[in-house]
Every structure is written in C-alpha cells, then in structure tokens.
Amino acid sequence: MTVALGAQSAPSEFFADRLPRWFPVPKIPADNPITEEKVELGRHLFYEPMLSGNSTISCATCHKQSLAFTDGLAQSIGSTGGQHPRSSMSLANVVYNASYGWSDRTWSLESQMMVPMHNEHPVEMGLKGNEDEVIGRFRADADYVARFRAAFPGDPNPITLPNIVKAIASFERTIVSADSAFDRYLYKDDDSGMSPAAKRGAALFFSDRLKCSECHGSVNLSGPTTFAGTMPSDPEAFFHDTGVSAQPAKFRAPTLRNIAVTAPYMHDGSIATLKDVVAHYAAGGRSQRPKSDRVRGFAISPAEIDDLVAFLHTLTDEKFLSNPAFSNPLSNPDLRREENREKRTNSELPAWLTGSH
Amino acid sequence: MSRRLTGAVIALIFAGSSGSALLAIRNTPQAADAVKKSPEAAVIEALNTGLKRLEKANQSEYEAALKDFGAAVNAAKQSYMYLFVHDRSASHVLMKAMKSWVAAHRAQPRGAGASTVDVFDAWLRERDTLAMSVGNLGHNSPDWK
C-alpha cells in the first residue's frame, strides 16, 4: 500500500498507538492537522539552534527532555543572556492543556509559541527583526528543504515561520507522558513502584483535608485540560492566586507529572523542593493577603509530608525522560552551540553558561 | 463501551482463565450467553462456581479446586481492571457486587480457600478506595471521540 507523503489521519488514528487507553484523544486544530512528517520536522526544529536569532539556543535549551522538558533553573535565560521572570514549564502532555503559559491567556500551542520566539523583554529566541535571516538558514539547508516539503506537501513555499510553528506544535502534541508508577498502579494493577509511603501519600493527595487534586486533576494532574470534548465556560477559572507573589497574581496549575525532576517550583522558581511546596500550601501561602479560596492551608505532620512527597515521586515516567521519539535527532548540537557562543551580543556570559550558578 | 462488547470481553477473560472449572464456559452455548450477561453477573457466577467446586472437593481434588478458585478470583480482578479503564461506571457496579459477594461468602471457604478470600477482600478494599479517590482524574467517559 502506498501512503502519500504528509498523509493526514484522524487524531484518533494518529494517536492510536501513542496513547494508553485511559488517555483521551487530543484535540488537534483543523488548521494544523498532524502527520508523521510534520512531527519529525518539528522534532528537528525543536532541537535546532538555527531557530534562534543568534543561533545559540533552541527550544530544547529551556525544555530539556531529561528534566521533563523544563530546564532546572528558577528562571530561564534567553539567547542574549536576559533572565526571564518565569520558570520554564514542562511540555509533558501539553496537548491536553486548556491554556498555555503561566498566566498568559493563550489558548493554543501555536499562539503560545510566538511569545518565546518574538519576546523582547527579555529576548528569548530572539526572532523579532531576524525572521528573514532565520528562514534563510533553513532554505540553505538541503535536509531541511526536503523535510519541509515532506511536511507541507503541495505548499510551493513551505519554509515559512508559520509552518515552523505548526511543525513544532505538532511535535509537542506527541510529547506524552503516561507510564509513571502511579499510572501503572492505577490502570494496570501493578503496585511494584508504589511503596506503602507512596500509597499513603496518594490517599493524602486525593483527600478532602488536603484537596491537592482540586487544582491538580484530570489526565494531567494539572489545571483544566481539554480534549475532544468541551472546555470550561469560564477561562478565568484556569488561573488561581496561590499566594507565591507579594502582589496578587493568578497562575495556571501546571502538571504534576514528572514533578520530581522539574525543580525548582512555582512560576518564579522560588520554591526549591517538593517538601517546601507542601509547606507553602499547608501554611496557606506566603502572605495574609486575599488569594484563591483553594489555598486554605491544612494540617499535616512531618511524616505525612514525606508520604505525600513519596507519592509525587511516583508520577515520574522514567521512559518518557529518555524516549528516543522525543530526543534530539541532531548530531553534535552542543558543538554547534559552542561554535555560536561568540555570536552572542551580550559580552558577559551568564552564570548558567559558565556553570557558576 | 456497549454492554454487549463489555460482556464479550469479560467472557473472554474468563475463557482465558487457566482454571479447569471455567473451561466449561468455553466453546459452549454458555459462551454466547456470557455475552448477554452483565459483567457483574458473569463474575459472580464464576466466583460461585469456583467456590462450590472448592467446597465439594475431596482431599485429592482440593488442590486443583483451589487453583480453579484462585483463577476465578484473578479473572474477577482482571474484569474489574478492564472496566476501570474502559467503563468506569460499570467498574463501580462490579466492585459493589464483588464486595457483597465477599461479605456473603467469607465464612464459607475452608483452609487455604479462606486465605484466598481474605486476600481478595483486601484487594477490593484497596482498589475501591483508590477508585473513589481518583474520580476527578477525568477518565469517566468510556468512549473518547
């Protein structure tokens, strides 16, 4: 049977072998149907430093697979050394997110991606003003020319920024984490990865006393999710003030999948450990100012905190962290990054590059 | 998940059991009947069959009967797990039926059979508590479109 390049299939068919039965079929936008070729192009682009204005960073710089697609920093650093006010969010299961960004009111991966690409305060990928140069790099690369043609068949001019965004979004939609120890326990009756402490912790997580699952629920143990179904009618319901900031500020509840590898925590990376996160919520947040009525504080013993943290560790999907399907397909990406370091416009190398942070 | 499809899957789970007592269901008119049964009816029938055989077994038959009963219990667990993934509301119904069965029969088995029921009971309690806890994990719809 001959399959046409870029052949489209319904989301349920495309994800048939990629999702366990207990995960819903994701919503795929009609203007960006998902294909194998588009996903593979997107994976290359995700790890490609050429995509940044000065060719020094890629999406993967702030979204490292081994850290569940975060970067291990309290606040991310852009291509010119500028520090972002926010911590890098995990891309695990982003296809189910009802909104994107910590506090952005962006509702699709495609629209969210424009933020790091064009942001100037700080500069992140640094495409603004450099779009033509960046596109030119890909047009001069025979491998990318072929990949774009395969991903966008019938498009006479496939190498464009909108298509770059569509391809990366398509790849991101396949980044699914569904095989944690807790998943295996819950859906396969396999408790080999669940210690007695973790089981007690699970009970606490879902308890009426702590109500963690009130904000971290659904397939992603996160705030509102969306799939082939409906979205909550009130988008503001997605965002809650959890009392982290000195001033009122509302943020989306991120996924707790792989949370053990995505420290530090919160929108500003201000909380270092999971124990400290639990303490934050037990105390009802950092300040006495009004905040979300879901942040009420609760009583919890030191032993219970350990149990809860043990449970959170069972949300790690070890296979996901090294799955070749999501890994870097480029050869010597670190070498290319080193070669381009001299092109950085900021003469002072940030501490994260020199390793002194 | 249609009731007919669910019934067919549950019947297959029991037909695949290694228990010789349950082989009676395989390739017989009962197999077709099993498709029409509710999951809880199929599970309870298998448990009752296994328990009855255990109770009637003489000394030389006991070990085989115990193995069959264990197989029926394992098939009951598999049926529940299948429904937990595919039809959550049906799994709640099955759980209720299995808990009622244990409550009604836990005094019956003698010897190692009692231990099998005790272990099954502990498993039911754990799974039931877990199922009640994770109600908002968004998997209640049996068919995602």
Coordinates of C-alpha atoms in Angstrom, one line a residue:
Chain A
M1 CA 0.0 0.0 0.0
T2 CA 1.4 3.4 -1.0
V3 CA 1.0 6.1 1.6
A4 CA 1.2 9.7 0.3
L5 CA 3.8 11.9 1.9
G6 CA 2.2 14.1 4.6
A7 CA -0.9 11.9 4.6
Q8 CA -3.3 13.1 7.2
S9 CA -5.2 10.8 9.5
A10 CA -7.8 11.5 12.1
P11 CA -6.4 12.3 15.6
S12 CA -7.8 9.0 16.9
E13 CA -5.9 7.1 14.3
F14 CA -2.7 9.1 14.6
F15 CA -2.7 8.6 18.4
A16 CA -4.0 5.0 18.4
D17 CA -0.5 3.6 19.2
R18 CA 0.8 6.6 21.0
L19 CA -1.7 6.8 23.9
P20 CA -2.8 4.3 26.5
R21 CA -6.5 3.5 26.5
W22 CA -7.1 5.6 29.6
F23 CA -5.9 8.8 27.9
P24 CA -8.4 10.7 25.8
V25 CA -7.9 11.5 22.2
P26 CA -6.4 15.0 22.0
K27 CA -7.9 17.9 20.2
I28 CA -6.0 18.8 17.0
P29 CA -6.7 22.2 15.4
A30 CA -8.2 21.9 12.0
D31 CA -5.7 24.3 10.5
N32 CA -2.8 22.2 11.7
P33 CA -3.6 18.5 11.0
I34 CA -1.0 16.2 12.5
T35 CA 1.2 14.0 10.3
E36 CA 4.3 11.9 10.9
E37 CA 6.4 14.1 8.6
K38 CA 5.3 17.3 10.3
V39 CA 6.0 15.8 13.7
E40 CA 9.5 14.7 12.7
L41 CA 10.3 18.1 11.2
G42 CA 9.0 19.7 14.4
R43 CA 11.3 17.5 16.4
H44 CA 14.3 18.6 14.4
L45 CA 13.3 22.3 14.7
F46 CA 12.7 21.9 18.5
Y47 CA 16.3 21.0 19.0
E48 CA 17.7 23.3 16.3
P49 CA 19.8 26.3 17.5
M50 CA 19.5 27.9 14.0
L51 CA 15.9 28.8 15.0
S52 CA 17.1 31.4 17.5
G53 CA 18.2 34.9 16.2
N54 CA 21.8 34.4 17.2
S55 CA 21.9 30.6 16.7
T56 CA 22.8 30.0 20.3
I57 CA 19.7 28.3 21.8
S58 CA 16.9 26.1 20.7
C59 CA 13.5 25.3 22.3
A60 CA 15.3 22.4 24.0
T61 CA 17.6 24.8 25.8
C62 CA 14.8 25.7 28.2
H63 CA 12.9 22.5 27.7
K64 CA 15.3 19.6 28.3
Q65 CA 13.8 16.1 27.9
S66 CA 15.7 14.7 30.9
L67 CA 14.0 17.3 33.1
A68 CA 10.6 16.6 31.6
F69 CA 11.1 19.4 29.2
T70 CA 12.0 22.1 31.8
D71 CA 15.5 23.5 32.4
G72 CA 16.3 23.1 36.0
L73 CA 16.5 26.9 36.5
A74 CA 14.5 29.1 38.8
Q75 CA 14.1 31.5 35.8
S76 CA 15.0 30.8 32.3
I77 CA 17.7 32.6 30.4
G78 CA 17.2 33.9 26.8
S79 CA 19.5 33.8 23.8
T80 CA 21.2 37.1 24.7
G81 CA 21.6 36.3 28.4
G82 CA 18.5 38.1 29.6
Q83 CA 16.7 36.5 32.6
H84 CA 13.1 35.6 32.2
P85 CA 10.8 36.3 35.1
R86 CA 9.3 32.9 34.8
S87 CA 10.3 29.3 35.3
S88 CA 10.3 27.0 32.3
M89 CA 7.1 25.0 32.1
S90 CA 7.1 21.3 31.4
L91 CA 5.9 20.3 28.0
A92 CA 4.7 16.9 29.1
N93 CA 1.2 16.3 27.8
V94 CA 0.8 19.9 26.7
V95 CA -1.6 18.7 24.0
Y96 CA -4.2 18.5 26.8
N97 CA -3.6 22.0 28.2
A98 CA -6.6 24.2 28.1
S99 CA -4.3 27.3 28.2
Y100 CA -0.6 27.9 27.8
G101 CA 2.0 29.8 29.8
W102 CA 1.9 30.5 33.5
S103 CA -0.5 33.4 33.3
D104 CA -0.9 34.1 29.6
R105 CA -4.3 34.0 28.1
T106 CA -3.2 32.0 25.1
W107 CA -5.3 29.0 24.1
S108 CA -3.2 27.2 21.6
L109 CA 0.3 25.9 21.2
E110 CA 0.7 27.8 18.0
S111 CA -0.2 31.2 19.6
Q112 CA 1.9 30.4 22.7
M113 CA 5.0 29.7 20.6
M114 CA 5.0 33.2 19.2
V115 CA 5.8 34.5 22.7
P116 CA 9.3 33.0 23.2
M117 CA 10.0 33.5 19.6
H118 CA 9.3 37.2 19.5
N119 CA 9.6 38.3 23.1
E120 CA 11.9 41.3 23.6
H121 CA 11.5 41.8 27.3
P122 CA 13.6 39.7 27.8
V123 CA 14.8 38.4 24.5
E124 CA 14.1 34.6 24.4
M125 CA 14.6 33.0 21.0
G126 CA 15.3 36.5 19.5
L127 CA 13.5 36.1 16.2
K128 CA 12.0 39.6 16.2
G129 CA 13.8 41.5 13.5
N130 CA 15.7 38.4 12.5
E131 CA 13.0 36.4 10.8
D132 CA 14.4 36.7 7.3
E133 CA 17.8 35.6 8.4
V134 CA 16.4 32.6 10.3
I135 CA 14.2 31.5 7.4
G136 CA 17.2 31.9 5.1
R137 CA 19.2 29.4 7.2
F138 CA 16.7 26.7 6.6
R139 CA 16.3 27.5 3.0
A140 CA 20.0 27.0 2.6
D141 CA 19.9 23.6 4.2
A142 CA 19.1 20.8 1.8
D143 CA 18.0 18.4 4.6
Y144 CA 15.5 20.9 5.9
V145 CA 14.3 21.8 2.5
A146 CA 13.4 18.1 2.0
R147 CA 11.8 17.9 5.4
F148 CA 9.6 21.0 4.9
R149 CA 8.5 19.7 1.5
A150 CA 7.5 16.4 3.1
A151 CA 5.7 18.0 6.0
F152 CA 3.8 20.5 3.9
P153 CA 3.2 18.8 0.5
G154 CA 1.6 20.9 -2.0
D155 CA 2.9 24.1 -0.4
P156 CA 5.0 25.8 -3.1
N157 CA 6.9 27.8 -0.4
P158 CA 6.9 25.6 2.7
I159 CA 9.7 27.2 4.6
T160 CA 7.9 29.9 6.5
L161 CA 7.7 30.9 10.1
P162 CA 4.0 29.9 10.4
N163 CA 5.0 26.4 9.1
I164 CA 7.9 26.3 11.6
V165 CA 5.4 27.0 14.3
K166 CA 2.9 24.4 13.0
A167 CA 5.6 21.7 12.8
I168 CA 7.0 22.3 16.3
A169 CA 3.4 22.4 17.7
S170 CA 2.8 19.1 16.0
F171 CA 5.9 17.6 17.6
E172 CA 4.9 19.0 21.0
R173 CA 1.5 17.4 20.7
T174 CA 3.2 14.0 20.7
I175 CA 5.1 14.6 23.9
V176 CA 3.0 12.4 26.0
S177 CA 3.9 11.0 29.5
A178 CA 1.6 8.2 30.6
D179 CA 3.6 5.5 32.2
S180 CA 4.5 6.6 35.7
A181 CA 4.5 4.2 38.6
F182 CA 1.2 5.7 39.7
D183 CA -0.3 5.2 36.2
R184 CA 0.7 1.5 36.3
Y185 CA -0.8 1.1 39.8
L186 CA -4.0 2.9 38.9
Y187 CA -4.7 1.4 35.5
K188 CA -2.7 -1.9 35.4
D189 CA -3.0 -3.0 39.0
D190 CA 0.8 -3.0 39.2
D191 CA 1.9 -1.6 42.5
S192 CA 5.6 -2.5 42.2
G193 CA 6.5 1.1 42.0
M194 CA 4.3 2.2 44.9
S195 CA 5.8 2.0 48.3
P196 CA 3.5 2.0 51.3
A197 CA 4.5 5.6 51.9
A198 CA 3.6 6.5 48.3
K199 CA 0.2 4.8 48.7
R200 CA -0.4 6.8 51.9
G201 CA 0.7 9.9 50.0
A202 CA -1.7 9.2 47.2
A203 CA -4.6 9.0 49.8
L204 CA -3.5 12.3 51.2
F205 CA -3.2 13.9 47.7
F206 CA -6.8 13.0 46.9
S207 CA -8.1 13.6 50.4
D208 CA -10.7 16.2 51.5
R209 CA -8.3 17.5 54.0
L210 CA -5.6 18.5 51.5
K211 CA -7.6 18.7 48.3
C212 CA -4.5 18.7 46.1
S213 CA -6.5 17.1 43.3
E214 CA -8.9 20.0 43.3
C215 CA -6.3 22.1 41.3
H216 CA -4.2 19.2 40.0
G217 CA -6.7 16.8 38.5
S218 CA -7.8 15.4 35.2
V219 CA -5.5 13.3 33.0
N220 CA -2.6 15.6 33.6
L221 CA -2.9 16.2 37.3
S222 CA -3.0 19.9 36.4
G223 CA -5.4 22.7 36.0
P224 CA -8.2 22.5 33.3
T225 CA -7.5 20.2 30.4
T226 CA -9.1 20.0 27.0
F227 CA -9.6 17.1 24.6
A228 CA -12.2 16.0 22.1
G229 CA -14.9 17.4 24.3
T230 CA -15.8 20.7 25.9
M231 CA -13.8 23.5 27.6
P232 CA -14.9 25.1 30.8
S233 CA -17.1 28.1 30.1
D234 CA -15.1 30.5 32.3
P235 CA -11.5 30.8 31.1
E236 CA -10.6 32.8 34.3
A237 CA -11.3 29.6 36.2
F238 CA -8.0 28.4 34.8
F239 CA -6.0 30.8 36.9
H240 CA -5.6 31.0 40.7
D241 CA -3.6 33.1 43.1
T242 CA -1.6 30.7 45.2
G243 CA 0.0 33.3 47.4
V244 CA 3.5 32.9 46.0
S245 CA 3.9 36.5 44.8
A246 CA 3.9 39.5 47.1
Q247 CA 1.3 41.1 44.9
P248 CA -1.9 39.5 43.7
A249 CA -1.2 37.4 40.7
K250 CA -3.0 34.4 39.2
F251 CA -1.4 31.5 37.6
R252 CA -2.3 28.2 35.9
A253 CA -1.8 25.0 37.9
P254 CA 0.9 23.1 36.0
T255 CA 1.0 19.3 35.6
L256 CA 2.5 17.3 38.4
R257 CA 3.6 14.6 36.1
N258 CA 7.3 14.1 36.5
I259 CA 7.3 16.8 39.1
A260 CA 10.2 15.2 40.9
V261 CA 12.6 16.2 38.1
T262 CA 11.3 19.7 37.4
A263 CA 12.6 21.6 40.4
P264 CA 12.6 24.4 41.3
Y265 CA 8.9 25.1 41.6
M266 CA 6.3 27.8 41.1
H267 CA 6.0 30.4 38.4
D268 CA 9.2 32.1 39.5
G269 CA 11.1 29.0 40.6
S270 CA 11.2 30.4 44.2
I271 CA 10.5 27.1 45.9
A272 CA 13.3 24.7 45.8
T273 CA 11.9 21.3 46.9
L274 CA 8.7 19.5 47.0
K275 CA 8.7 19.4 50.7
D276 CA 8.8 23.2 50.7
V277 CA 5.9 23.3 48.2
V278 CA 3.8 21.3 50.5
A279 CA 4.8 23.5 53.4
H280 CA 3.8 26.5 51.3
Y281 CA 0.3 25.2 50.8
A282 CA 0.0 23.9 54.3
A283 CA 0.7 27.4 55.5
G284 CA -2.0 28.8 53.2
G285 CA 0.5 30.6 51.1
R286 CA 3.2 33.1 51.9
S287 CA 1.2 36.2 52.8
Q288 CA -2.0 37.0 54.6
R289 CA -3.4 38.9 51.6
P290 CA -6.5 37.5 49.9
K291 CA -5.8 34.8 47.5
S292 CA -7.6 31.9 45.9
D293 CA -10.1 30.3 48.2
R294 CA -8.5 27.0 47.2
V295 CA -5.4 27.9 49.1
R296 CA -6.7 27.5 52.6
G297 CA -3.9 25.9 54.5
F298 CA -4.1 22.5 56.2
A299 CA -2.7 20.5 59.0
I300 CA -0.1 17.9 58.0
S301 CA 2.5 16.1 60.0
P302 CA 6.2 15.7 59.0
A303 CA 5.6 12.0 58.3
E304 CA 2.6 12.8 56.1
I305 CA 4.7 15.3 54.2
D306 CA 7.2 12.6 53.5
D307 CA 4.4 10.3 52.3
L308 CA 3.0 13.0 50.0
V309 CA 6.4 13.6 48.5
A310 CA 6.9 9.9 48.1
F311 CA 3.6 9.8 46.1
L312 CA 4.7 12.8 44.0
H313 CA 7.8 10.9 43.0
T314 CA 5.7 8.1 41.7
L315 CA 4.4 10.5 39.0
T316 CA 7.8 10.2 37.2
D317 CA 7.7 8.4 33.9
E318 CA 11.3 7.2 33.5
K319 CA 10.8 6.0 29.9
F320 CA 9.4 9.4 28.9
L321 CA 12.6 11.1 30.1
S322 CA 14.7 9.3 27.6
N323 CA 12.2 8.2 24.9
P324 CA 14.0 8.4 21.6
A325 CA 10.8 9.6 19.9
F326 CA 11.2 12.9 21.8
S327 CA 15.0 13.1 21.8
N328 CA 17.5 15.2 20.0
P329 CA 17.9 14.0 16.4
L330 CA 20.7 16.4 15.5
S331 CA 24.3 15.4 15.6
N332 CA 26.7 17.4 17.8
P333 CA 24.2 20.0 18.9
D334 CA 26.4 21.0 21.8
L335 CA 29.3 21.6 19.4
R336 CA 27.2 23.9 17.3
R337 CA 26.1 25.8 20.4
E338 CA 29.7 26.2 21.4
E339 CA 30.7 27.4 18.0
N340 CA 28.0 30.1 18.1
R341 CA 28.7 31.3 21.5
E342 CA 30.9 34.1 20.2
K343 CA 28.0 35.5 18.3
R344 CA 26.2 36.3 21.5
T345 CA 25.5 40.1 21.6
N346 CA 25.9 40.2 25.4
S347 CA 29.6 40.3 26.0
E348 CA 29.2 38.9 29.5
L349 CA 28.4 35.3 29.6
P350 CA 25.7 34.5 32.0
A351 CA 26.4 32.3 35.0
W352 CA 24.3 29.4 33.7
L353 CA 26.7 29.0 30.8
T354 CA 29.9 29.2 32.8
G355 CA 28.4 26.8 35.4
S356 CA 28.8 29.1 38.2
H357 CA 25.1 29.3 39.1
Chain B
M1 CA -18.5 0.9 25.7
S2 CA -21.6 -1.1 24.7
R3 CA -22.8 -3.6 27.2
R4 CA -22.6 -6.4 24.6
L5 CA -18.9 -5.6 23.9
T6 CA -18.2 -5.4 27.6
G7 CA -19.9 -8.8 28.1
A8 CA -17.9 -10.3 25.3
V9 CA -14.6 -9.1 26.8
I10 CA -15.5 -10.3 30.2
A11 CA -16.5 -13.7 28.8
L12 CA -13.1 -13.9 27.0
I13 CA -11.3 -13.0 30.2
F14 CA -12.9 -16.0 31.9
A15 CA -12.5 -18.3 29.0
G16 CA -8.8 -17.5 29.1
S17 CA -8.5 -18.4 32.7
S18 CA -6.3 -21.4 33.5
G19 CA -9.0 -22.7 35.8
S20 CA -10.3 -26.0 34.6
A21 CA -13.6 -25.3 36.2
L22 CA -14.1 -22.3 33.9
L23 CA -13.3 -24.3 30.8
A24 CA -16.9 -25.3 30.9
I25 CA -17.8 -21.9 29.6
R26 CA -15.5 -22.2 26.6
N27 CA -17.0 -23.1 23.2
T28 CA -20.4 -23.8 24.6
P29 CA -23.8 -22.2 24.4
Q30 CA -22.8 -20.7 27.7
A31 CA -20.2 -18.6 25.9
A32 CA -22.9 -17.0 23.8
D33 CA -24.9 -16.5 26.9
A34 CA -22.0 -14.9 28.7
V35 CA -22.0 -12.1 26.1
K36 CA -25.5 -11.3 27.1
K37 CA -24.7 -11.3 30.8
S38 CA -23.8 -8.2 32.7
P39 CA -20.1 -8.1 33.8
E40 CA -21.1 -8.5 37.5
A41 CA -23.4 -11.4 36.7
A42 CA -20.6 -13.2 34.8
V43 CA -18.0 -12.5 37.6
I44 CA -20.3 -13.6 40.4
E45 CA -21.3 -16.7 38.6
A46 CA -17.6 -17.7 38.1
L47 CA -16.8 -17.0 41.8
N48 CA -19.8 -19.1 42.9
T49 CA -18.8 -21.9 40.6
G50 CA -15.2 -21.9 41.9
L51 CA -16.3 -21.7 45.5
K52 CA -18.8 -24.5 45.0
R53 CA -16.2 -26.8 43.5
L54 CA -13.8 -26.0 46.3
E55 CA -16.4 -26.8 48.9
K56 CA -17.3 -30.2 47.3
A57 CA -13.7 -31.2 46.6
N58 CA -12.3 -34.2 48.5
Q59 CA -8.8 -34.3 49.7
S60 CA -7.3 -35.5 46.3
E61 CA -9.3 -32.9 44.4
Y62 CA -8.7 -29.9 46.7
E63 CA -5.5 -28.6 45.3
A64 CA -7.0 -28.4 41.8
A65 CA -10.2 -26.9 43.1
L66 CA -8.2 -24.3 45.0
K67 CA -6.3 -23.4 41.8
D68 CA -9.5 -23.0 39.9
F69 CA -11.0 -20.8 42.6
G70 CA -7.8 -18.7 42.6
A71 CA -8.2 -18.4 38.8
A72 CA -11.8 -17.2 39.2
V73 CA -10.7 -14.6 41.6
N74 CA -7.9 -13.4 39.3
A75 CA -10.3 -13.3 36.4
A76 CA -12.7 -11.2 38.5
K77 CA -9.8 -8.8 39.2
Q78 CA -8.9 -8.6 35.5
S79 CA -12.6 -7.9 34.7
Y80 CA -12.7 -5.1 37.2
M81 CA -9.4 -3.6 35.8
Y82 CA -10.7 -3.8 32.3
L83 CA -13.9 -2.0 33.2
F84 CA -11.9 0.6 35.3
V85 CA -10.1 1.6 32.2
H86 CA -12.9 1.3 29.7
D87 CA -16.2 1.9 31.6
R88 CA -15.7 3.4 35.0
S89 CA -19.3 3.4 36.0
A90 CA -19.6 -0.3 35.2
S91 CA -16.5 -0.9 37.3
H92 CA -18.2 0.7 40.3
V93 CA -21.2 -1.7 39.8
L94 CA -18.8 -4.7 39.6
M95 CA -16.9 -3.6 42.7
K96 CA -20.1 -3.3 44.7
A97 CA -21.1 -6.8 43.5
M98 CA -17.7 -8.3 44.4
K99 CA -17.7 -6.7 47.8
S100 CA -21.2 -8.0 48.5
W101 CA -20.1 -11.5 47.4
V102 CA -17.1 -11.4 49.8
A103 CA -19.3 -10.3 52.6
A104 CA -21.7 -13.1 52.0
H105 CA -19.2 -15.9 51.5
R106 CA -16.1 -15.1 53.5
A107 CA -17.1 -17.7 56.2
Q108 CA -17.5 -20.5 53.7
P109 CA -14.2 -21.5 52.3
R110 CA -12.1 -23.8 54.5
G111 CA -8.4 -23.9 54.7
A112 CA -6.4 -22.2 52.0
G113 CA -9.6 -21.0 50.4
A114 CA -10.3 -18.7 53.3
S115 CA -6.9 -17.1 52.7
T116 CA -7.8 -16.6 49.1
V117 CA -10.9 -14.7 50.0
D118 CA -9.1 -12.6 52.6
V119 CA -6.5 -11.5 50.1
F120 CA -9.3 -10.8 47.5
D121 CA -11.1 -8.8 50.1
A122 CA -8.0 -6.7 50.9
W123 CA -7.5 -6.1 47.2
L124 CA -11.1 -5.0 46.8
R125 CA -10.8 -2.5 49.6
E126 CA -7.7 -1.0 48.3
R127 CA -9.0 -0.7 44.7
D128 CA -12.3 0.7 45.9
T129 CA -10.7 3.4 48.0
L130 CA -8.4 4.2 45.1
A131 CA -11.3 4.4 42.6
M132 CA -13.3 6.7 44.9
S133 CA -10.2 8.9 45.3
V134 CA -9.4 9.5 41.7
G135 CA -12.9 10.4 40.5
N136 CA -11.7 13.7 39.1
L137 CA -8.9 12.4 37.0
G138 CA -11.1 12.8 34.0
H139 CA -11.5 9.2 32.8
N140 CA -15.1 8.7 33.5
S141 CA -16.2 8.7 29.9
P142 CA -15.9 5.3 28.4
D143 CA -15.5 6.4 24.8
W144 CA -13.3 9.3 23.8
K145 CA -14.1 10.7 20.4

